CSV table of C-alpha atoms and ligand atoms in Angstrom, one decimal:
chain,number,residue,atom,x,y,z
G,1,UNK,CA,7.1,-14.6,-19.5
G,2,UNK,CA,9.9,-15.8,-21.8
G,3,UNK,CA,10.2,-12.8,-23.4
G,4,UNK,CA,10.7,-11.0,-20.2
G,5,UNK,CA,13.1,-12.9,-19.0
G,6,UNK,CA,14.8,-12.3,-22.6
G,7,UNK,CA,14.4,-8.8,-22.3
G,8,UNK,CA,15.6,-8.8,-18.8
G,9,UNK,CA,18.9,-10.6,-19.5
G,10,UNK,CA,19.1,-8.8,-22.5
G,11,UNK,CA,18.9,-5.6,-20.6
G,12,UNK,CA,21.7,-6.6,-17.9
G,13,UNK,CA,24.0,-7.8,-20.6
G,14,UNK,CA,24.4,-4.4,-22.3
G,15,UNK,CA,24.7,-3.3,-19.0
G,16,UNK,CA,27.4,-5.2,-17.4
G,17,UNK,CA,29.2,-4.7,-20.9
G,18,UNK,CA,29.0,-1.6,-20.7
G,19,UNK,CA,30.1,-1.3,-17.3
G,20,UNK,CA,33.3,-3.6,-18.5
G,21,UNK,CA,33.5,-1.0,-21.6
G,22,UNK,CA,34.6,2.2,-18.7
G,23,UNK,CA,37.2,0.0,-17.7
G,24,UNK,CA,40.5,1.5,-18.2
G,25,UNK,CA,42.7,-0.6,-20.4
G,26,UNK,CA,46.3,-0.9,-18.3
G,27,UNK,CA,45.3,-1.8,-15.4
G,28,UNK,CA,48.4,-4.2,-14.9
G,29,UNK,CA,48.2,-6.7,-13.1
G,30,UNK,CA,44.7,-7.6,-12.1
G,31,UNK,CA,43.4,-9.0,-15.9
G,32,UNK,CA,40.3,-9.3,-16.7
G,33,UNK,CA,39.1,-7.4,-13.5
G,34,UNK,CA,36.2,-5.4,-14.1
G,35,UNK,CA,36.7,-1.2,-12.6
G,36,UNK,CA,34.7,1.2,-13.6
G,37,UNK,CA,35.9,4.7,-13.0
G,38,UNK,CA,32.2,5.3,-11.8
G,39,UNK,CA,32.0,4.0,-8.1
G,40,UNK,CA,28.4,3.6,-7.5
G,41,UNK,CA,27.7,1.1,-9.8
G,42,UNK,CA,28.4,-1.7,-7.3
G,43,UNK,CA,25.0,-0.2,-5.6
G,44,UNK,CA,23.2,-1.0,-8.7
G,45,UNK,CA,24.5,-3.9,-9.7
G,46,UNK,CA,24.0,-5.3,-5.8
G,47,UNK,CA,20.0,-3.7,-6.0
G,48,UNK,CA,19.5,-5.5,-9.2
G,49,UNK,CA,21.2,-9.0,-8.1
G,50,UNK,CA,19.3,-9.4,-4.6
G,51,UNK,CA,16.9,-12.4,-4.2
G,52,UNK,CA,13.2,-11.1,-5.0
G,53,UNK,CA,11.8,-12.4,-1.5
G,54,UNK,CA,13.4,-9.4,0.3
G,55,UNK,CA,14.1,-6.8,-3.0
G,56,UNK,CA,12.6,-7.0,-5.6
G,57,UNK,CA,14.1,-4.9,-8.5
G,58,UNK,CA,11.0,-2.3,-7.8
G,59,UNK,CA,12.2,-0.3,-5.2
G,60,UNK,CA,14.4,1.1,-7.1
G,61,UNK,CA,12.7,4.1,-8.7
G,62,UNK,CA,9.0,2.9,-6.5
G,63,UNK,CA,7.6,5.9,-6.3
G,64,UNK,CA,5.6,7.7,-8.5
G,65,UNK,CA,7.1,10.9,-8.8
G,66,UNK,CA,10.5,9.1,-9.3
G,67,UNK,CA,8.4,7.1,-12.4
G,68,UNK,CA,8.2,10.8,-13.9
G,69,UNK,CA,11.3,11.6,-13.9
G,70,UNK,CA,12.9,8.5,-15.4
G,71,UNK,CA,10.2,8.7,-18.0
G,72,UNK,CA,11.5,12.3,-18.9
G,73,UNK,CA,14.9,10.2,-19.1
G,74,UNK,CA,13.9,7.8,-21.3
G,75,UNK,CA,11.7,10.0,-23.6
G,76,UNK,CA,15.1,11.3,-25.0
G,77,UNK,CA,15.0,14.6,-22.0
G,78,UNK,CA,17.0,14.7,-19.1
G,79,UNK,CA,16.1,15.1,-15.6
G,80,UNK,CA,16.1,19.2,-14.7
G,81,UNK,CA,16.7,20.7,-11.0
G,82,UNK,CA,13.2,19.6,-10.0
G,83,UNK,CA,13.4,16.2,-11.1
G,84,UNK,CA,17.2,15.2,-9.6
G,85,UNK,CA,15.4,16.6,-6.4
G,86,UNK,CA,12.8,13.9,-6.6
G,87,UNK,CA,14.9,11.4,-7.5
G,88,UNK,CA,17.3,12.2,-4.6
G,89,UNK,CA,14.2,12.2,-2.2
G,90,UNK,CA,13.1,8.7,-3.7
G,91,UNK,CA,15.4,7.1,-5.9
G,92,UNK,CA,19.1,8.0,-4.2
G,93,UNK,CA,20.5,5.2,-6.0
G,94,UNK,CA,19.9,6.1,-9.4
G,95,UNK,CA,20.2,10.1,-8.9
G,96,UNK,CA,24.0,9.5,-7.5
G,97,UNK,CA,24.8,6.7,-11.0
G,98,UNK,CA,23.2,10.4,-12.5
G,99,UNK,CA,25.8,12.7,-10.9
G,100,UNK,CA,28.7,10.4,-11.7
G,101,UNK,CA,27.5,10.3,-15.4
G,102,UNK,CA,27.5,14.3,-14.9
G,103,UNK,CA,23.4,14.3,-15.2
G,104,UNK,CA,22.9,12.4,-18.4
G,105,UNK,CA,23.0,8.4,-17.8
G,106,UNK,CA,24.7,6.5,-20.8
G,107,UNK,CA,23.1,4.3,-23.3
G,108,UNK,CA,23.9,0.7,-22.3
G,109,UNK,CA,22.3,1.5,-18.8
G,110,UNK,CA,18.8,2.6,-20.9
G,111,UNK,CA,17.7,-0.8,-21.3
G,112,UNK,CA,18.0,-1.8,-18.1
G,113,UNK,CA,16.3,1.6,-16.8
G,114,UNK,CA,13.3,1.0,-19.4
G,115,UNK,CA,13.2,-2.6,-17.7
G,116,UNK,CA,13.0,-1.0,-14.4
G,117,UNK,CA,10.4,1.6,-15.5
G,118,UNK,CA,8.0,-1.0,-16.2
G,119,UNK,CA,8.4,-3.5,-12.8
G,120,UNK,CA,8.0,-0.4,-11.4
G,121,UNK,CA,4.7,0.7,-12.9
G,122,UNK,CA,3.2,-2.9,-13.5
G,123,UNK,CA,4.0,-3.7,-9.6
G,124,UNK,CA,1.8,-0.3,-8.0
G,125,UNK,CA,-1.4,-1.8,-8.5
G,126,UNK,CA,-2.1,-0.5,-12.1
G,127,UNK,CA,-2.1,-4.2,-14.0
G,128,UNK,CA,-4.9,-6.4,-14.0
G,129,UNK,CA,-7.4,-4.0,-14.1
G,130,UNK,CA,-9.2,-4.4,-17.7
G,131,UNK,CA,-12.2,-6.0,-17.7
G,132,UNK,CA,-12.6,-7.2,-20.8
G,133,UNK,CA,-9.5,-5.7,-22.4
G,134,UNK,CA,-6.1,-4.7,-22.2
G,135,UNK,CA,-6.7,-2.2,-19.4
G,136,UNK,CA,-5.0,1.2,-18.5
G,137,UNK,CA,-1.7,0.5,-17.6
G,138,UNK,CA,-1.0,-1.7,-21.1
G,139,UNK,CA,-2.4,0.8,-23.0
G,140,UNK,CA,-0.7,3.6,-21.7
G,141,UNK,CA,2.9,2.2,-21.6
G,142,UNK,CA,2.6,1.1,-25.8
G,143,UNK,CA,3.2,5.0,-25.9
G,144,UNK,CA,6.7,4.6,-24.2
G,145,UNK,CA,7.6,1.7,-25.5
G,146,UNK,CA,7.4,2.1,-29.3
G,147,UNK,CA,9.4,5.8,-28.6
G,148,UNK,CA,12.4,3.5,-26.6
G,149,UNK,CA,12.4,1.5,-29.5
G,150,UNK,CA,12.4,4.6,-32.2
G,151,UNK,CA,15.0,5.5,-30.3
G,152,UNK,CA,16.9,3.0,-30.6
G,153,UNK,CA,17.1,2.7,-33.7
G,154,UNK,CA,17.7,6.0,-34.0
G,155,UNK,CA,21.2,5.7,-32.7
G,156,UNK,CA,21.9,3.1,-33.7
G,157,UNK,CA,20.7,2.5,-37.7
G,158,UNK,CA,22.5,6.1,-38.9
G,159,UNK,CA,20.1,7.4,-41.9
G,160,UNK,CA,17.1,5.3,-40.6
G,161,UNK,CA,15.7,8.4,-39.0
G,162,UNK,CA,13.2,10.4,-41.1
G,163,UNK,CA,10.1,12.8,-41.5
G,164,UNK,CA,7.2,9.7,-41.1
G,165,UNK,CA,9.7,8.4,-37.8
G,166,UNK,CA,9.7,12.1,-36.5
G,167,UNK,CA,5.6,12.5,-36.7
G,168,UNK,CA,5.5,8.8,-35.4
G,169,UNK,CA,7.8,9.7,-32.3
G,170,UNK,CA,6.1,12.6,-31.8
G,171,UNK,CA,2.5,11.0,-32.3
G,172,UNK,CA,3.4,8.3,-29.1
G,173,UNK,CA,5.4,10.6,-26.6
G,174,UNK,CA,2.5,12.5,-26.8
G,175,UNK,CA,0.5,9.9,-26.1
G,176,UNK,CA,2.6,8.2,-23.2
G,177,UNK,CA,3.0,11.4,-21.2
G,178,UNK,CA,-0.5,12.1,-21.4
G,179,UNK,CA,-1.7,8.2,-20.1
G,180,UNK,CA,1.5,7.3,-18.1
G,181,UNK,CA,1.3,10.9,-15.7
G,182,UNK,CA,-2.1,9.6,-14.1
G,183,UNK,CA,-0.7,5.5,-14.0
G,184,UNK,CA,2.4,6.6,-12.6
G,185,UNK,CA,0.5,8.3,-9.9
G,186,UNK,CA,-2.4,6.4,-9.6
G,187,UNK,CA,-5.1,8.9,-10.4
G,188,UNK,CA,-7.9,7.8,-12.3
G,189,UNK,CA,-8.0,9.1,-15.7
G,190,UNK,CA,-9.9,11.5,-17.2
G,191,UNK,CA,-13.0,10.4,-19.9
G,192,UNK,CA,-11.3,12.0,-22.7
G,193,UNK,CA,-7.9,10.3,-22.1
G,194,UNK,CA,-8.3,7.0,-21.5
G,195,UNK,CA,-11.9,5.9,-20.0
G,196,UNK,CA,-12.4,3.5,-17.4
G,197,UNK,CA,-15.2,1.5,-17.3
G,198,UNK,CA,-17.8,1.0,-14.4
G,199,UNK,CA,-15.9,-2.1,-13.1
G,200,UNK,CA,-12.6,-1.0,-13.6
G,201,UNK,CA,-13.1,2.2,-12.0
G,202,UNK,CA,-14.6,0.6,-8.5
G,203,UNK,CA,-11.7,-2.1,-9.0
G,204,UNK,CA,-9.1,0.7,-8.8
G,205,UNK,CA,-10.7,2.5,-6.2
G,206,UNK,CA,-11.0,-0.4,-4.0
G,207,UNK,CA,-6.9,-0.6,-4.8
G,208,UNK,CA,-6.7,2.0,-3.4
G,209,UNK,CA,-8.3,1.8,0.0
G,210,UNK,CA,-11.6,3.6,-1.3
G,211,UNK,CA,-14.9,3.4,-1.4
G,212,UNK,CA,-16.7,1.6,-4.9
G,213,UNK,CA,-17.5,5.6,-5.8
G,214,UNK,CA,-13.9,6.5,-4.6
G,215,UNK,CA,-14.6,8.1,-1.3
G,216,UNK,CA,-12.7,8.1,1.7
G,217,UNK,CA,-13.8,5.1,4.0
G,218,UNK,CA,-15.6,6.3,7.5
G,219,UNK,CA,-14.4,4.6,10.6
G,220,UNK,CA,-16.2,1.6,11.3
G,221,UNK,CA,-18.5,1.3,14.3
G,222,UNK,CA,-16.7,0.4,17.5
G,223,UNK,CA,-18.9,-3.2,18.3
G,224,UNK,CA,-18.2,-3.7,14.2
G,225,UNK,CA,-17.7,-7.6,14.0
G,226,UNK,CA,-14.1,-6.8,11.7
G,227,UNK,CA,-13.0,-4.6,14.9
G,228,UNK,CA,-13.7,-7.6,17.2
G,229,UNK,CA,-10.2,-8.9,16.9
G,230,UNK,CA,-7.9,-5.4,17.1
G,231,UNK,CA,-9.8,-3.9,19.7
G,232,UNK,CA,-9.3,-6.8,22.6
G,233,UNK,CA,-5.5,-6.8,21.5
G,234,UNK,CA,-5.0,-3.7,20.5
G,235,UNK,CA,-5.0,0.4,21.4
G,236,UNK,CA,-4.9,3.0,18.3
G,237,UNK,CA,-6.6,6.3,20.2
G,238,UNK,CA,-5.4,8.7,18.4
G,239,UNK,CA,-8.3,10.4,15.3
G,240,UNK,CA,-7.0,8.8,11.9
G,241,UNK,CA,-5.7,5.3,13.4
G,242,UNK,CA,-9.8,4.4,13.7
G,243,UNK,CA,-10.1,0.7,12.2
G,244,UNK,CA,-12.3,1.8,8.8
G,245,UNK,CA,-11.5,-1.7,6.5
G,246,UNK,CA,-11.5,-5.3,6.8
G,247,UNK,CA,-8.1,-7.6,6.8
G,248,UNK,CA,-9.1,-9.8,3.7
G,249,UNK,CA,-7.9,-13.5,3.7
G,250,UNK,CA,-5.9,-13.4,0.9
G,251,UNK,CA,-6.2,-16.2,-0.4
G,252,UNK,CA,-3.2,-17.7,-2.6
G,253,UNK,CA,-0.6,-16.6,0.2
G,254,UNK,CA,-2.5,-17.1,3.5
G,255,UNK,CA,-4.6,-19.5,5.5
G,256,UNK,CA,-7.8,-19.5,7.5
G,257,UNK,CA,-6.0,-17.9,10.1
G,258,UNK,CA,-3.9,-15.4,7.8
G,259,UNK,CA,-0.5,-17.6,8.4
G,260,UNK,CA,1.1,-17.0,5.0
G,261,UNK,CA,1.6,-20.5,3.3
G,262,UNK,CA,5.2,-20.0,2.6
G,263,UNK,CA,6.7,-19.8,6.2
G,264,UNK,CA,9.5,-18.0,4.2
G,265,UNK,CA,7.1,-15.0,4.0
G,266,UNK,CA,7.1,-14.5,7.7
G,267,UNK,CA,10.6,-15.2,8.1
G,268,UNK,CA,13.7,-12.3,8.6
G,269,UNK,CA,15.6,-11.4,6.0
G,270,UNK,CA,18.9,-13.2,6.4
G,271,UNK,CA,18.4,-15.8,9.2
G,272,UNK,CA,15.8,-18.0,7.6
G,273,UNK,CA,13.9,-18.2,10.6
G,274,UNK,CA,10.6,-16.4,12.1
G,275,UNK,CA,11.2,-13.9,14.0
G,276,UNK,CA,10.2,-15.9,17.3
G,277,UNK,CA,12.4,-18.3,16.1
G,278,UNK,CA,15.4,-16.4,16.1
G,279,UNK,CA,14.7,-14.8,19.6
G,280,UNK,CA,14.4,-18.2,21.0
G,281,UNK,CA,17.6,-19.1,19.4
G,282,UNK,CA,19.6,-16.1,20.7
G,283,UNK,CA,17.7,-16.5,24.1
G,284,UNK,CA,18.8,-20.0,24.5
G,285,UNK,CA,22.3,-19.7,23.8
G,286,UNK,CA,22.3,-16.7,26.2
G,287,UNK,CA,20.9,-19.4,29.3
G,288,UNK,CA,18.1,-22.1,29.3
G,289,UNK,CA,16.2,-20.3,31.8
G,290,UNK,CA,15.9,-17.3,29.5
G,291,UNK,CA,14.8,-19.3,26.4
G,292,UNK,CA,11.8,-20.9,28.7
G,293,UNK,CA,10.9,-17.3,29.8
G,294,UNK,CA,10.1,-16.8,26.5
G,295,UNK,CA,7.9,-18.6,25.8
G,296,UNK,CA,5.7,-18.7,28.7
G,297,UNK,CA,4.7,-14.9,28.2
G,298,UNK,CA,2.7,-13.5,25.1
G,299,UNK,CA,5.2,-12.9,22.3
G,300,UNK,CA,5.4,-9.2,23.0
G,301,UNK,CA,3.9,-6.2,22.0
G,302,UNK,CA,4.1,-4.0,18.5
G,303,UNK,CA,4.3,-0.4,19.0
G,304,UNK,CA,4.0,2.4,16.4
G,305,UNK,CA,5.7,5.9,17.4
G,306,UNK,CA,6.7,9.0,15.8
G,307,UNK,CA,10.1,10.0,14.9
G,308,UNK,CA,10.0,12.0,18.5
G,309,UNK,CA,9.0,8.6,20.2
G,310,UNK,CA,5.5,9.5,20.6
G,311,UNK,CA,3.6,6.4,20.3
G,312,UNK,CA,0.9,6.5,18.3
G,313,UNK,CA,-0.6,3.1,19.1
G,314,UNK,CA,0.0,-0.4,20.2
G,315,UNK,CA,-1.1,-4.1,20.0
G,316,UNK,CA,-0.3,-7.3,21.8
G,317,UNK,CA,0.7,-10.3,19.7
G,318,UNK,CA,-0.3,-13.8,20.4
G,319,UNK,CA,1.8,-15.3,17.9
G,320,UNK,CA,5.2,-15.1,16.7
G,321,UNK,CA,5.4,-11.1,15.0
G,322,UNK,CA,5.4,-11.0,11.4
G,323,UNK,CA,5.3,-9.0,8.6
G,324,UNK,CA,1.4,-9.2,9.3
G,325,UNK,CA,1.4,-7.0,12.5
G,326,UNK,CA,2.5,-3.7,11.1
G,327,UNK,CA,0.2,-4.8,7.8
G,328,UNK,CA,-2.8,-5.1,9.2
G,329,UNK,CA,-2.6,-2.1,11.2
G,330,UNK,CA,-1.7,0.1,8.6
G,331,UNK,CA,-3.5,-1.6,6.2
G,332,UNK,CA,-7.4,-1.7,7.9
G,333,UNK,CA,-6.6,1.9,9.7
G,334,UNK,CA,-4.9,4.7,7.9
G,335,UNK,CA,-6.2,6.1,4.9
G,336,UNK,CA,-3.6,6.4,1.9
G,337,UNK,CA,-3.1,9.4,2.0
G,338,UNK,CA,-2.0,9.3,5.3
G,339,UNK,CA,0.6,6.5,5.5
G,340,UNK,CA,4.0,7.4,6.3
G,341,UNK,CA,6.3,8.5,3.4
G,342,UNK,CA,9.2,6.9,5.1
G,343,UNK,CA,8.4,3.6,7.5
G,344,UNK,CA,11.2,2.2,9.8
G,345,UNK,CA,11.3,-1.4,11.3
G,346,UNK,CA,14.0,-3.9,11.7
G,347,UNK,CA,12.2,-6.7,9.2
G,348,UNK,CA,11.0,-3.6,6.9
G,349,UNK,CA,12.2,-5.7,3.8
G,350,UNK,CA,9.8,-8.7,4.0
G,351,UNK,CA,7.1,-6.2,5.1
G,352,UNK,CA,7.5,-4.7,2.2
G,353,UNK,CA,7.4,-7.8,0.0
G,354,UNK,CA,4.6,-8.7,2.0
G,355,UNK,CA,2.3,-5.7,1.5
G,356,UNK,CA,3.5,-5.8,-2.1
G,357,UNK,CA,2.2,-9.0,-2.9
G,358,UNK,CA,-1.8,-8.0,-1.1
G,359,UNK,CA,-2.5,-4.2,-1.4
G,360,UNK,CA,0.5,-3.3,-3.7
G,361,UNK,CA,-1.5,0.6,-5.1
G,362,UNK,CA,-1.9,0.9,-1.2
G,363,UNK,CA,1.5,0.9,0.1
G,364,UNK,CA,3.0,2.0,-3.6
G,365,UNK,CA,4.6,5.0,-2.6
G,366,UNK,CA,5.9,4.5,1.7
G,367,UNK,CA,9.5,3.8,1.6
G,368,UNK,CA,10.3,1.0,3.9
G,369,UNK,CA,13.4,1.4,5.4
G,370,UNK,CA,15.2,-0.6,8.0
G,371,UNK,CA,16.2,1.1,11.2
G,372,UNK,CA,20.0,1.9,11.6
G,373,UNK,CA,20.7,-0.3,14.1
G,374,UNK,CA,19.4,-3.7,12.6
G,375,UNK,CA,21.2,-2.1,9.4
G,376,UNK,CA,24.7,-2.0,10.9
G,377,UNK,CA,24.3,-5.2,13.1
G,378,UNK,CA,26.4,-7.8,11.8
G,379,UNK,CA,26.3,-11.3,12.2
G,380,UNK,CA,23.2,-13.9,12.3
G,381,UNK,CA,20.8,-10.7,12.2
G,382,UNK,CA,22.3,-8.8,9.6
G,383,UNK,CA,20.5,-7.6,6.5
G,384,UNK,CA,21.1,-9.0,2.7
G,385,UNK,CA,18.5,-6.7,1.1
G,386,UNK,CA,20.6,-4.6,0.0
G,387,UNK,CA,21.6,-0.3,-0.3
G,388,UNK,CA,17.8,0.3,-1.1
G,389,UNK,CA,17.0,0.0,2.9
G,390,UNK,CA,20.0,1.4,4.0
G,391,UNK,CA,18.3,5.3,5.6
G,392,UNK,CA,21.7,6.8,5.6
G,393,UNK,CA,20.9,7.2,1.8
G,394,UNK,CA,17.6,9.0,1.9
G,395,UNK,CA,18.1,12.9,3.4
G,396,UNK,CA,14.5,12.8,4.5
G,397,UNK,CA,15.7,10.6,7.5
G,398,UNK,CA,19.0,11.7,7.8
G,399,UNK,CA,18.4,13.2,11.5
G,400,UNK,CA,15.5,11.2,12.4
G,401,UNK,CA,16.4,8.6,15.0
G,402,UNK,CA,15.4,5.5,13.6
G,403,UNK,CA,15.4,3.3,16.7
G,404,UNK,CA,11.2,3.0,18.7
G,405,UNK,CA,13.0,2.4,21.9
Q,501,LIG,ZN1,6.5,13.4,16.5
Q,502,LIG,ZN1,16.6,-7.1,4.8
C-alpha cells in the first residue's frame, strides 16, 4: 500500500511538473501561475483530484476496450483511427488531452497513465482471484510493467539500451498483449495462455453473473423465495428484466437489511444527505404542510425507461431511494451482456461507487452518467463528481434526452 501511494504521488508530481514545464515563460504579471497552452488539462487534473466516494480515478479509461488502447500507448505505439474512436466513445477525457498533444501524449503524463492503467484493470473484477497463487490479473500485468520500466530507462539512461534489453522487451510485450487482451476484457483465458484453475474459473464466472460452468442464468421460478420481495413491490414484464439471481448481503458494507453501514454510501453526491433527506429539506422550506405530505406516503416509485420514454419497468420503494434501487434491479435481472452501455440517473455517481464496491466485473463496462439536468443544476443539488459524468462529453448520448420524465 505504501508503495502505491509512492508511486501514485510519484506519478502526479511528474505530471503537474510537467504541466508547469508548457508554461510559457513571460507571462507578466501573474508569477508563478501555472498555464498550460493545452486547455483540457484542468479536466484531468479535476478527474484525478475528486474525492474517491463519488470518482474514483477509474472511470477514467473504465472500459475495456479503452484499457486496449492505452496499453497500445504505453507499449511504446500510438493509438491508430480505430483506437481514438474507442477512446472517444469511452474515455473522451483522455482522447481530447490526445488531440491537443496532436495524437501522441508526452512523457511526464505516462506515469500517471500507467497508474491509471492498473486502477483500472485491478478495479473490473480481475484481482483476487488466485487461489493459491498470484492469480491472472498479477501475472499478466508483470508483462506491462517490466516493458514501462524498460522504457524508461530507455529514454532516459542514453547508451543503456542494447541487444539482451531489445530481446527482453520484446520477450514481455509479447507476453502482456497476449494475457492483458482477455483481463482487459474479462474473457477467461485460454489453457495454453494462462490456465485457470477449477476454483478460479467458477470464481470468475460467478463475477460475472454466470453460472459455476459459465452459463447464462435462467429466470428463476415466479413463487422463487429470492423473487418474494421484487415481485410484491415491483413490475419488470418485459422478456430479459425476469429476476434470474439473488441480491447477496454483502457483508462488510451492508446490514441484515442491506442498509449500507456507512450512511455516506447512500447519500447524494454533494449534499451530504440521503436522498429522502434532502427532499424533506427542500419540501419543508417550500411550506410545512408539504414536508408532512411527504412523509405520510410511500417514498415514491423508481422507474426504468428507454431513451424514447418507454418504460421498461417499475418498483415502489418503502424506504428512502438509494443507490440500492437501481442496483438490485439491474443487478438480480439483466444478464451482462445486456446492461446498458450508457446509464442515466441524477445520483449516477454513488451508484456507481456502489456497484463498484459489490459486483465490480458486472457493471465494469456501463457508463454511469448523470442526467443533464441534475448536471447543470446549481446550488445545494449540484454535482462535485466531476467532467467524467458530465453526457455532453460522450457522443453516444449526445441527442438522447436524458431526463425519465
Ligand atoms: Zn426506446
Ligand atoms: Zn455526483
Amino acid at each position: 500500500q505504501i508503495g502505491q501511494i509512492r508511486s501514485k504521488n510519484r506519478a502526479a508530481r511528474l505530471l503537474l511538473e510537467g504541466i508547469r514545464g508548457e508554461t510559457p515563460a513571460a507571462l507578466g504579471a501573474n508569477h508563478g501561475r501555472v498555464r498550460s497552452p493545452r486547455k483540457w488539462w484542468a479536466e484531468l487534473l479535476y478527474a484525478l483530484g475528486t474525492p474517491q466516494s463519488v470518482a474514483d480515478d477509474s472511470i477514467l479509461i473504465q472500459h475495456g476496450a479503452a484499457l486496449a488502447v492505452v496499453r497500445t500507448i504505453l507499449l511504446g505505439g500510438s493509438a491508430d483511427e480505430r483506437g481514438k474512436a474507442v477512446l472517444a466513445e469511452h474515455a473522451p477525457i483522455l482522447r481530447r488531452l490526445l488531440d491537443s498533444y496532436d495524437g501522441v501524449f508526452s512523457t511526464f503524463f505516462l506515469s500517471t497513465l500507467h497508474r491509471l492503467y492498473r486502477l483500472t484493470l485491478f478495479g473490473r473484477g480481475a484481482l483476487g482471484l488466485g487461489v493459491g497463487r498470484a492469480g491472472w490479473a498479477l501475472s499478466a500485468i508483470e508483462g506491462l510493467d517490466a516493458c514501462i520500466w524498460l522504457l524508461q530507462l530507455r529514454r532516459d539512461v542514453p547508451g543503456s539500451w542494447n541487444e539482451e534489453r531489445e530481446e527482453s522487451y520484446n520477450f514481455w510485450r509479447g507476453r502482456a498483449n497476449r494475457l492483458l487482451l482477455g483481463v482487459e476484457a474479462l474473457r477467461p483465458p485460454n489453457p495454453p495462455e494462462y490456465a485457470l484453475n477449477q476454483a478460479e474459473r467458477e470464481l470468475l464466472h460467478d463475477r460475472l453473473g454466470l453460472s459455476g460452468d459459465g452459463r447464462l442464468l435462467e429466470a428463476l421460478p415466479d413463487d422463487h423465495p429470492y423473487c418474494r420481495e421484487q415481485n410484491v413491490l415491483g413490475c419488470y414484464p418485459l422478456p430479459g428484466w425476469e429476476q434470474k439471481r439473488p441480491l447477496p448481503q454483502y457483508k462488510p458494507f451492508e446490514d441484515e437489511l442491506g442498509r449500507a453501514v456507512e450512511s455516506s454510501e447512500e447519500h447524494r453526491c454533494k449534499s451530504g444527505l440521503t436522498v429522502g433527506e434532502f427532499d424533506a429539506k427542500v419540501a419543508a422550506a417550500k411550506s410545512e404542510k408539504a414536508g408532512k405530505r411527504l412523509q405520510r406516503h410511500t417514498k415514491g416509485g423508481f422507474v426504468f425507461c428507454c431513451p424514447h420514454r418507454v418504460i421498461y419497468g417499475f418498483h415502489a420503494m418503502l424506504r428512502g431511494e438509494s443507490p440500492r434501487d437501481p442496483f438490485a434491479v439491474l443487478y438480480t435481472r439483466l444478464h451482462r451482456h445486456n446492461l446498458p452501455s450508457f446509464l442515466f440517473y441524477d445520483n449516477v455517481c454513488k451508484l456507481r461507487a456502489y456497484s463498484m464496491r459489490r459486483e465490480p466485473g458486472f457493471f465494469a463496462d456501463m457508463r454511469a452518467l448523470v442526467d443533464r439536468f441534475h448536471f447543470q443544476k446549481t446550488g445545494a443539488e449540484a454535482h462535485k463528481c466531476g467532467p467524467q459524468y458530465n453526457p455532453d462529453y460522450y457522443d453516444a448520448v449526445r441527442w438522447v434526452n436524458s431526463s425519465a420524465v
